[in-house]
Short mmCIF file of C-alpha atoms in Angstrom, two decimals:
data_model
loop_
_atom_site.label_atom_id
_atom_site.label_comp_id
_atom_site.label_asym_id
_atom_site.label_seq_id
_atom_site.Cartn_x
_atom_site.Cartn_y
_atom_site.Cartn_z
CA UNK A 26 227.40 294.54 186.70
CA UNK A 27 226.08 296.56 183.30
CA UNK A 28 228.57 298.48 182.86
CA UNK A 29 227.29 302.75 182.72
CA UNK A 30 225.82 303.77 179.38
CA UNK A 31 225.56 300.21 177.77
CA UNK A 32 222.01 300.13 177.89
CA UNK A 33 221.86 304.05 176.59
CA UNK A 34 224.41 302.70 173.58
CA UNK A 35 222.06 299.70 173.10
CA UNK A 36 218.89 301.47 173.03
CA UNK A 37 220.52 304.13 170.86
CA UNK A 38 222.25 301.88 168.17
CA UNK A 39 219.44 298.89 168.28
CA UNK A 40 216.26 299.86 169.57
CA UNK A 41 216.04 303.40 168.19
CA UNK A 42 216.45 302.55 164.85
CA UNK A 43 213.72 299.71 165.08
CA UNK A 44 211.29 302.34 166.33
CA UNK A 45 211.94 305.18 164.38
CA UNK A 46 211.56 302.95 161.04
CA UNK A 47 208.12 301.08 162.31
CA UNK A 48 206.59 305.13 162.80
CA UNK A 49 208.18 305.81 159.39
CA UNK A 50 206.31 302.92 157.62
CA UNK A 51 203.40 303.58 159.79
CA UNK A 52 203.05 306.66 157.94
CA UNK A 53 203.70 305.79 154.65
CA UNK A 54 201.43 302.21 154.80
CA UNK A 55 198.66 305.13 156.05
CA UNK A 56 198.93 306.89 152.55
CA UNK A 57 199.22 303.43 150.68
CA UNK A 58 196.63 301.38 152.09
CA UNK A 59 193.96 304.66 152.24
CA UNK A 60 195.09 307.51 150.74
CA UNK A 61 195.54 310.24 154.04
CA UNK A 62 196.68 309.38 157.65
CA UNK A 63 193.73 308.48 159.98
CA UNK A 64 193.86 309.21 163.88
CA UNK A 65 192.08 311.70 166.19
CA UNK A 66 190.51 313.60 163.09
CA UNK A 67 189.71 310.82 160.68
CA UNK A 68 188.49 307.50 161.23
CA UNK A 69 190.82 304.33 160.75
CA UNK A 70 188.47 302.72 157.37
CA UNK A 71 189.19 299.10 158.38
CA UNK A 72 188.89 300.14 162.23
CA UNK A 73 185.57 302.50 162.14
CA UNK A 74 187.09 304.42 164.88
CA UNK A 75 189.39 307.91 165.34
CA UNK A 76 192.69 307.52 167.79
CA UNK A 77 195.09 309.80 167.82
CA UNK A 78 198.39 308.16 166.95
CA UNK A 79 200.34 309.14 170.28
CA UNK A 80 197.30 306.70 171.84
CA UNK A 81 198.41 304.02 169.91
CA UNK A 82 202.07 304.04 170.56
CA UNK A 83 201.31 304.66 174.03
CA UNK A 84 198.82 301.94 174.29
CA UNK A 85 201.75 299.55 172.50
CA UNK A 86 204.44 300.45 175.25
CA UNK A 87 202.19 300.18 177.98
CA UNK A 88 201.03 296.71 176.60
CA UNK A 89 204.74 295.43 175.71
CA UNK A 90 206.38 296.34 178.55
CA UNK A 91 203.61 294.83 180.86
CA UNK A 92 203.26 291.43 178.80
CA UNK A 93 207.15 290.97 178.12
CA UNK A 94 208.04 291.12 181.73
CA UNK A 95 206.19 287.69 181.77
CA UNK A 96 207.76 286.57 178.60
CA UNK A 97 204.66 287.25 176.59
CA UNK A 98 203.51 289.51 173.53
CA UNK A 99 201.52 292.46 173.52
CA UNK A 100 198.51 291.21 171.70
CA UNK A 101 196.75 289.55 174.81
CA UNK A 102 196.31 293.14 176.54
CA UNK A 103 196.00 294.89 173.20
CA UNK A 104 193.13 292.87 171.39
CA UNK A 105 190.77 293.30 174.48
CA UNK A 106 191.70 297.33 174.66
CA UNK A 107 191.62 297.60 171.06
CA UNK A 108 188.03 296.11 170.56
CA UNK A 109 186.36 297.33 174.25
CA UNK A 110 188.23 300.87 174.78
CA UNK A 111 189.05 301.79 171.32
CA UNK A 112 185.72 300.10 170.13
CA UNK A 113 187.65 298.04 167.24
CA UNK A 114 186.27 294.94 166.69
CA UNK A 115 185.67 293.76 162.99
CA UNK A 116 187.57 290.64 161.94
CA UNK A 117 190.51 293.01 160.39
CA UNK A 118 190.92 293.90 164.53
CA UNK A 119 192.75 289.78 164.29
CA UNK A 120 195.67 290.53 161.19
CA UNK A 121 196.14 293.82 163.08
CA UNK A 122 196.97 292.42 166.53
CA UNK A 123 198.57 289.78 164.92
CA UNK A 124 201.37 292.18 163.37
CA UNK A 125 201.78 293.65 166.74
CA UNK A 126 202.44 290.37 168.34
CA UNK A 127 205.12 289.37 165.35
CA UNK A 128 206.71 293.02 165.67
CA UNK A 129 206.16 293.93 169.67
CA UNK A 130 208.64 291.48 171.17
CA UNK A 131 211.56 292.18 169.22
CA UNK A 132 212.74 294.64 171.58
CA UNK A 133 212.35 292.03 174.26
CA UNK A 134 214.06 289.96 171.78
CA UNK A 135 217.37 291.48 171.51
CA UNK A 136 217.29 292.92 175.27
CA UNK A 137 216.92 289.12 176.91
CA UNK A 138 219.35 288.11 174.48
CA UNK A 139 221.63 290.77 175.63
CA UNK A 140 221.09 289.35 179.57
CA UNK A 141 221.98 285.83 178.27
CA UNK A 142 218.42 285.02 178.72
CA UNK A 143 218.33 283.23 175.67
CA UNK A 144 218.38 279.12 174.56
CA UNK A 145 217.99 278.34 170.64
CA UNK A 146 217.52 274.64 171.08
CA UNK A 147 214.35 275.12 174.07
CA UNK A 148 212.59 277.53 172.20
CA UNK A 149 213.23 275.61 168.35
CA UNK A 150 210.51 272.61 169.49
CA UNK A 151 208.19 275.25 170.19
CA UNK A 152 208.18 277.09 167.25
CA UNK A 153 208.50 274.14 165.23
CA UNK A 154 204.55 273.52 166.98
CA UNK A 155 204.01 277.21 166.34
CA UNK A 156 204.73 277.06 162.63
CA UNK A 157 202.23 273.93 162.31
CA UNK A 158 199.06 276.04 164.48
CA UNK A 159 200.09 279.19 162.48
CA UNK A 160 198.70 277.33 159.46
CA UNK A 161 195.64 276.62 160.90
CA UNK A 162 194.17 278.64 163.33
CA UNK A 163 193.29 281.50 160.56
CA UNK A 164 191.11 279.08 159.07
CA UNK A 165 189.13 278.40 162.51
CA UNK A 166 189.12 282.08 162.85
CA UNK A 167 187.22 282.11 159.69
CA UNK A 168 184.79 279.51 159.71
CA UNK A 169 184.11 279.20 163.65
CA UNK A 170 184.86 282.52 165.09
CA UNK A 171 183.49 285.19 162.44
CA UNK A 172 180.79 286.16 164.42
CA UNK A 173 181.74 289.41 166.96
CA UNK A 174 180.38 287.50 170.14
CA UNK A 175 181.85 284.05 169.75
CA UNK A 176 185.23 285.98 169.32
CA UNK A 177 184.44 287.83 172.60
CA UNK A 178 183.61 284.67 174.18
CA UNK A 179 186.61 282.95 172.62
CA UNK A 180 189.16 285.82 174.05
CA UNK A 181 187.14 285.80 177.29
CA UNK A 182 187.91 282.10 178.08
CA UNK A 183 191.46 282.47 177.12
CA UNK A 184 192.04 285.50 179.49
CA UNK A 185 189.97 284.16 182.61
CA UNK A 186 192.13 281.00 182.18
CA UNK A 187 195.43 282.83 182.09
CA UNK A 188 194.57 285.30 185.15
CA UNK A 189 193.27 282.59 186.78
CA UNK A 190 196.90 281.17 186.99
CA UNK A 191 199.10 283.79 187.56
CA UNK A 192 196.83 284.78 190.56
CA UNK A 193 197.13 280.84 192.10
CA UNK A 194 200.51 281.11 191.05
CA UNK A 195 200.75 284.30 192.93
CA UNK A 196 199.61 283.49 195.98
CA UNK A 197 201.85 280.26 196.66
CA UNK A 198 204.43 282.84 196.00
CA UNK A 199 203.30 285.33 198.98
CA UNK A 200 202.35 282.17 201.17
CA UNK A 201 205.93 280.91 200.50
CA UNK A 202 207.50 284.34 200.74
CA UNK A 203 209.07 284.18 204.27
CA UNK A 204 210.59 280.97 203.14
CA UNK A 205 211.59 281.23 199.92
CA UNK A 206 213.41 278.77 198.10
CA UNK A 207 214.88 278.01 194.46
CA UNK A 208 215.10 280.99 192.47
CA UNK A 209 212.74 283.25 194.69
CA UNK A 210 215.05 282.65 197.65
CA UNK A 211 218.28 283.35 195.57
CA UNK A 212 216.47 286.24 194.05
CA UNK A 213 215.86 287.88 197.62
CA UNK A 214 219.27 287.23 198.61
CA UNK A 215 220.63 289.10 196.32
CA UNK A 216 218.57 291.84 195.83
CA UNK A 217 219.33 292.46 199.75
CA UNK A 218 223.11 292.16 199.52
CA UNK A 219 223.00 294.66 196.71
CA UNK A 220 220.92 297.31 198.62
CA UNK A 221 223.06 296.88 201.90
CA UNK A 222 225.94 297.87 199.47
CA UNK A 223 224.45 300.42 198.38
CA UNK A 224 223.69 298.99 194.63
CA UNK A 225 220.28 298.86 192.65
CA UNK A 226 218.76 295.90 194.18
CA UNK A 227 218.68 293.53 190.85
CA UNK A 228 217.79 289.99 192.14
CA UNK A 229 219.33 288.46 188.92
CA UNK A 230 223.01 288.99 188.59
CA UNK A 231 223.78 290.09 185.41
CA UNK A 232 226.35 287.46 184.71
CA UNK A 233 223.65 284.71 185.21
CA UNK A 234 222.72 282.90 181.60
CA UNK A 235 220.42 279.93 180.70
CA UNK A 236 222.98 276.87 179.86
CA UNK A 237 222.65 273.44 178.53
CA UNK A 238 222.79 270.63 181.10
CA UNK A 239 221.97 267.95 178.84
CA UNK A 240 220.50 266.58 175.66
CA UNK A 241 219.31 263.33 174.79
CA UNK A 242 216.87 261.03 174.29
CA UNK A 243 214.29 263.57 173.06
CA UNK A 244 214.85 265.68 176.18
CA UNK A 245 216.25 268.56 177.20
CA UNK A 246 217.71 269.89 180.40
CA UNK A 247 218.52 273.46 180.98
CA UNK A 248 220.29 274.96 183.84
CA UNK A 249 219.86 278.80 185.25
CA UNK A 250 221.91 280.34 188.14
CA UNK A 251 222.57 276.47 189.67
CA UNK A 252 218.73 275.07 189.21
CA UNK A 253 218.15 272.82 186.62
CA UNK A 254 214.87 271.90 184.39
CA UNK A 255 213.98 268.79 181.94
CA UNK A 256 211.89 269.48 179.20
CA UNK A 257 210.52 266.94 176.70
CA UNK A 258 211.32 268.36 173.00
CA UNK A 259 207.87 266.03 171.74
CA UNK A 260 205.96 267.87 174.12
CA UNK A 261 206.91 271.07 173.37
CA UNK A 262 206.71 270.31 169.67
CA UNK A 263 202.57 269.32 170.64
CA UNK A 264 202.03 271.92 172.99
CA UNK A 265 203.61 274.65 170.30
CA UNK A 266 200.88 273.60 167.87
CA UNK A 267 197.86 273.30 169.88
CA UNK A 268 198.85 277.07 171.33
CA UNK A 269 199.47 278.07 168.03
CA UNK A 270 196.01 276.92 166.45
CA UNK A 271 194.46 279.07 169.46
CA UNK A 272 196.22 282.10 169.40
CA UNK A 273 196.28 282.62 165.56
CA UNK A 274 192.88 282.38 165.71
CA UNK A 275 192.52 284.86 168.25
CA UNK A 276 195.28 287.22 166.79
CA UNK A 277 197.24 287.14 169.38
CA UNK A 278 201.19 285.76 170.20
CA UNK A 279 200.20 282.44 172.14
CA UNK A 280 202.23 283.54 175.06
CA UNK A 281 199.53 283.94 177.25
CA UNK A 282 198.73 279.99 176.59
CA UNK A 283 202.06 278.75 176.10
CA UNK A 284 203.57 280.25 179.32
CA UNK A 285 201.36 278.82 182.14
CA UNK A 286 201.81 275.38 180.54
CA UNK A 287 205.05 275.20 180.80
CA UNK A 288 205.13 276.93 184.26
CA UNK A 289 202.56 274.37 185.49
CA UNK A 290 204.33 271.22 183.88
CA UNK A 291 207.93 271.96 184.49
CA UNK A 292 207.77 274.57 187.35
CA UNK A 293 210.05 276.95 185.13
CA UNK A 294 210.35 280.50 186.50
CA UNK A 295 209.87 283.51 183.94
CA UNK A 296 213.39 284.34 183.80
CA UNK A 297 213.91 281.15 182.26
CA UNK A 298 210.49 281.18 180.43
CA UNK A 299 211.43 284.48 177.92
CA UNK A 300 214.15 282.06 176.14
CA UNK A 301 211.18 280.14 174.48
CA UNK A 302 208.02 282.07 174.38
CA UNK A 303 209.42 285.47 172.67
CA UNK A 304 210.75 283.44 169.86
CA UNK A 305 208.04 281.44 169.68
CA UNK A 306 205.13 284.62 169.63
CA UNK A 307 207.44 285.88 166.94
CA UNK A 308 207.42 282.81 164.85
CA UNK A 309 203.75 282.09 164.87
CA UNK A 310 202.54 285.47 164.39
CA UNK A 311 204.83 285.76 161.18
CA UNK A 312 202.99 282.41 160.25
CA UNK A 313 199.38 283.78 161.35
CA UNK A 314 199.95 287.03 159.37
CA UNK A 315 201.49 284.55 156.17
CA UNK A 316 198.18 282.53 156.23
CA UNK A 317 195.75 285.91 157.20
CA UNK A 318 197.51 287.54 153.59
CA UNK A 319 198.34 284.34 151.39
CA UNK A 320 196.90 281.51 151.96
CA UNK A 321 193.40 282.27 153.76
CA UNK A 322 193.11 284.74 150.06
CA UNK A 323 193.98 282.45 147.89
CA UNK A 324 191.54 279.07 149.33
CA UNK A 325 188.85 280.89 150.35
CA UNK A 326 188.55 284.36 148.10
CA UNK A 327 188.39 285.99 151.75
CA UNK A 328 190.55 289.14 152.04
CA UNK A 329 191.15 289.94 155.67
CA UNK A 330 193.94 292.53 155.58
CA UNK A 331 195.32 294.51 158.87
CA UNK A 332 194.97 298.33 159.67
CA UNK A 333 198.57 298.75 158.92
CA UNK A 334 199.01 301.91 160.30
CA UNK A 335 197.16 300.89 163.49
CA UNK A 336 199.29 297.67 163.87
CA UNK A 337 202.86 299.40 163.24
CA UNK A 338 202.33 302.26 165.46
CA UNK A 339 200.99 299.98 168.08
CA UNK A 340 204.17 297.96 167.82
CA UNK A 341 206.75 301.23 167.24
CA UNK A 342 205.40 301.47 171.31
CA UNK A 343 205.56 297.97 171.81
CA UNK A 344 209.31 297.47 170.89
CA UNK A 345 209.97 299.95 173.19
CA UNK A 346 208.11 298.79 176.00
CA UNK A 347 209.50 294.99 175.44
CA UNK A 348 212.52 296.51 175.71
CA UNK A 349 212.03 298.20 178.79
CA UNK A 350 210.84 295.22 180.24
CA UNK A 351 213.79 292.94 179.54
CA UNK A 352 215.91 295.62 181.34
CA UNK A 353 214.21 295.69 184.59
CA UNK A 354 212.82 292.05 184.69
CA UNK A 355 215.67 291.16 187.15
CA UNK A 356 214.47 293.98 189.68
CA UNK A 357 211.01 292.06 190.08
CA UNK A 358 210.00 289.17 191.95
CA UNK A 359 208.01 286.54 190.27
CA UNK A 360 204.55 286.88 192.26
CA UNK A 361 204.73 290.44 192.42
CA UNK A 362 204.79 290.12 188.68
CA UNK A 363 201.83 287.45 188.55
CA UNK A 364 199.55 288.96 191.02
CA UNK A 365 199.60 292.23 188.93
CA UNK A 366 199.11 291.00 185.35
CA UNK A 367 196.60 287.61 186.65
CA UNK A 368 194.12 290.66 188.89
CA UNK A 369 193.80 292.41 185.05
CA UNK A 370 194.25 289.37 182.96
CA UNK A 371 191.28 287.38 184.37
CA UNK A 372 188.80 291.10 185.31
CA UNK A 373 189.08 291.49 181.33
CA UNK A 374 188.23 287.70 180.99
CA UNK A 375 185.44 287.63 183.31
CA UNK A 376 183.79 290.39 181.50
CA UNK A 377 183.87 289.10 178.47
CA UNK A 378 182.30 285.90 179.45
CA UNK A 379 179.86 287.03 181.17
CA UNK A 380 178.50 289.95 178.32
CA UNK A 381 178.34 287.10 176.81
CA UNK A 382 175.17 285.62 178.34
CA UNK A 383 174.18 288.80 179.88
CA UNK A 384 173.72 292.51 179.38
CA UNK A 385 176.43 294.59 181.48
CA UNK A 386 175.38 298.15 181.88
CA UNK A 387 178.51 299.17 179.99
CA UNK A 388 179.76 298.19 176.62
CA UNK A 389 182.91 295.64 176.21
#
């Protein structure tokens, strides 16, 4: 059990201080980047648009929280609300998601760390890929995807593809719900035994970590409260750089890519899932945003800087969000979790795709 007040000590000693200082440079990059503080009275320059600040730290938590409980960053919720609801959608809308996908998932970060939810050597393959696709998915960005409606197109695909898997994945979940088995039916187990005590029914003990089972041969097995998975470290090496060429070209963390993969090729549940793919959206958006500010500048004569502002503040909410979600992960079943997010993730995906080749009656 969590012992009473650890998470209040953790949030105030680690996660306070994170947000606090990401407001705090919000405000100052405002003044160094423009001159004044945009938001609900003046317009963001690199955005076009007014938003109050509160809406973007909200928007940020509501985004991090949702996406982390999944093991995935912000940016796949936020890019699609930033450029349909909040009507930004120039190509600094990419750098600008792309710092809230390197800064977002820290909070989920240090709180799955904190639940033992955490293995170096599955997520270091990954982000080995992710450093690779960081390099060059700017560049595709660039040259393929300037245009406004090929990037709506582009994000479109990518959402309708990831909704359209958490919702199959969903439903085998409620078909197989009366019979669980694995982790769902150890999960329901406990979570009953707790209530009839009395207790907050958390389906994951607390004690339960991710453990090495063995490593060899250019694989990888990992073990989590008595199941066991075998991952091959060449294909997550591959898989990490295809993602990563995607995702840095869309702005966003990869996450929403790089999690059904591995769900569909080695049946991994999401509590086991976070260990690699918050590393790995940190890691390849700190490449994405090296290449958007260095290198893209310095080949091409391009400047494509973020709305700094924007993109802290966004993540100040984020981090705390993340957070949030790495707290109360083990109070939610798996298809619960991919019903909700796959219903949103592929509406927003479907939309896009089809204003694509036709005229909605309301603007995306």
């Amino acid at each position: 059990m969590t012992p009473p007040g650890s998470n209040t000590r953790e949030f105030l000693r680690e996660q306070l201080p994170v947000i606090a200082s990401l407001v705090v440079l919000g405000i100052v990059a405002a003044f160094v980047q423009h001159g004044f503080l945009p938001g609900g009275d003046a317009a963001f320059p690199l955005a076009g648009v007014r938003v109050p600040l509160w809406h973007l730290f909200w928007m940020g938590f509501w985004t991090g929280y949702t996406m982390a409980l999944v093991g995935e960053a912000a940016g796949i919720f936020a890019l699609p609300y930033s450029m349909s609801v909040l009507q930004f959608s120039s190509l600094h809308v990419t750098p600008t998601i792309q710092l809230v996908t390197f800064l977002n998932p820290l909070g989920a970060l240090f709180g799955f760390r904190r639940n033992r939810q955490w293995h170096l050597g599955f997520a270091l393959w990954a982000c080995f890929g992710g450093v690779a696709g960081g390099l060059v998915g700017p560049f595709v960005r660039l040259e393929l995807l300037s245009d406004a409606e090929p990037f709506r197109l582009a994000v479109g695909v990518a959402l309708a593809v990831a909704g359209i898997h958490l919702c199959t994945a969903a439903w085998r979940g409620f078909s197989a719900r009366r019979r669980p088995e694995g982790i769902e039916r150890k999960f329901a187990q406990e979570a009953a035994a707790r209530k009839a005590a009395g207790l907050s029914p958390a389906g994951i003990p607390s004690g339960v970590g991710i453990e090495t089972v063995a490593h060899a041969g250019g694989k990888l097995t990992i073990g989590y409260w008595g199941e066991s998975w075998t991952v091959d470290l060449r294909f997550l090496f591959v898989t990490g750089f295809l993602v990563g060429t995607v995702s840095a070209a869309l702005g966003v963390g990869g996450g929403f890519l790089l999690v059904p993969i591995l769900s569909i090729c080695y049946g991994l549940p999401m509590y086991v899932l976070v260990a690699a793919t918050i590393p790995y959206v940190i890691v390849l958006s700190a490449i994405s945003l090296l290449t958007y500010g260095v290198i893209v500048p310095a080949v091409t004569d391009v400047m494509i800087p973020p709305e700094w502002t924007w993109g802290l503040l966004v993540a100040a909410g984020g981090v705390l969000g993340s957070w949030c979600a790495a707290k109360t992960q083990r109070y939610v079943p798996e298809h619960f979790l991919k019903l909700m997010l796959g219903g949103v993730t592929g509406l927003a995906g479907a939309l896009y795709v089809v204003s694509f080749f036709v005229s909605l009656p309301f603007r995306l």
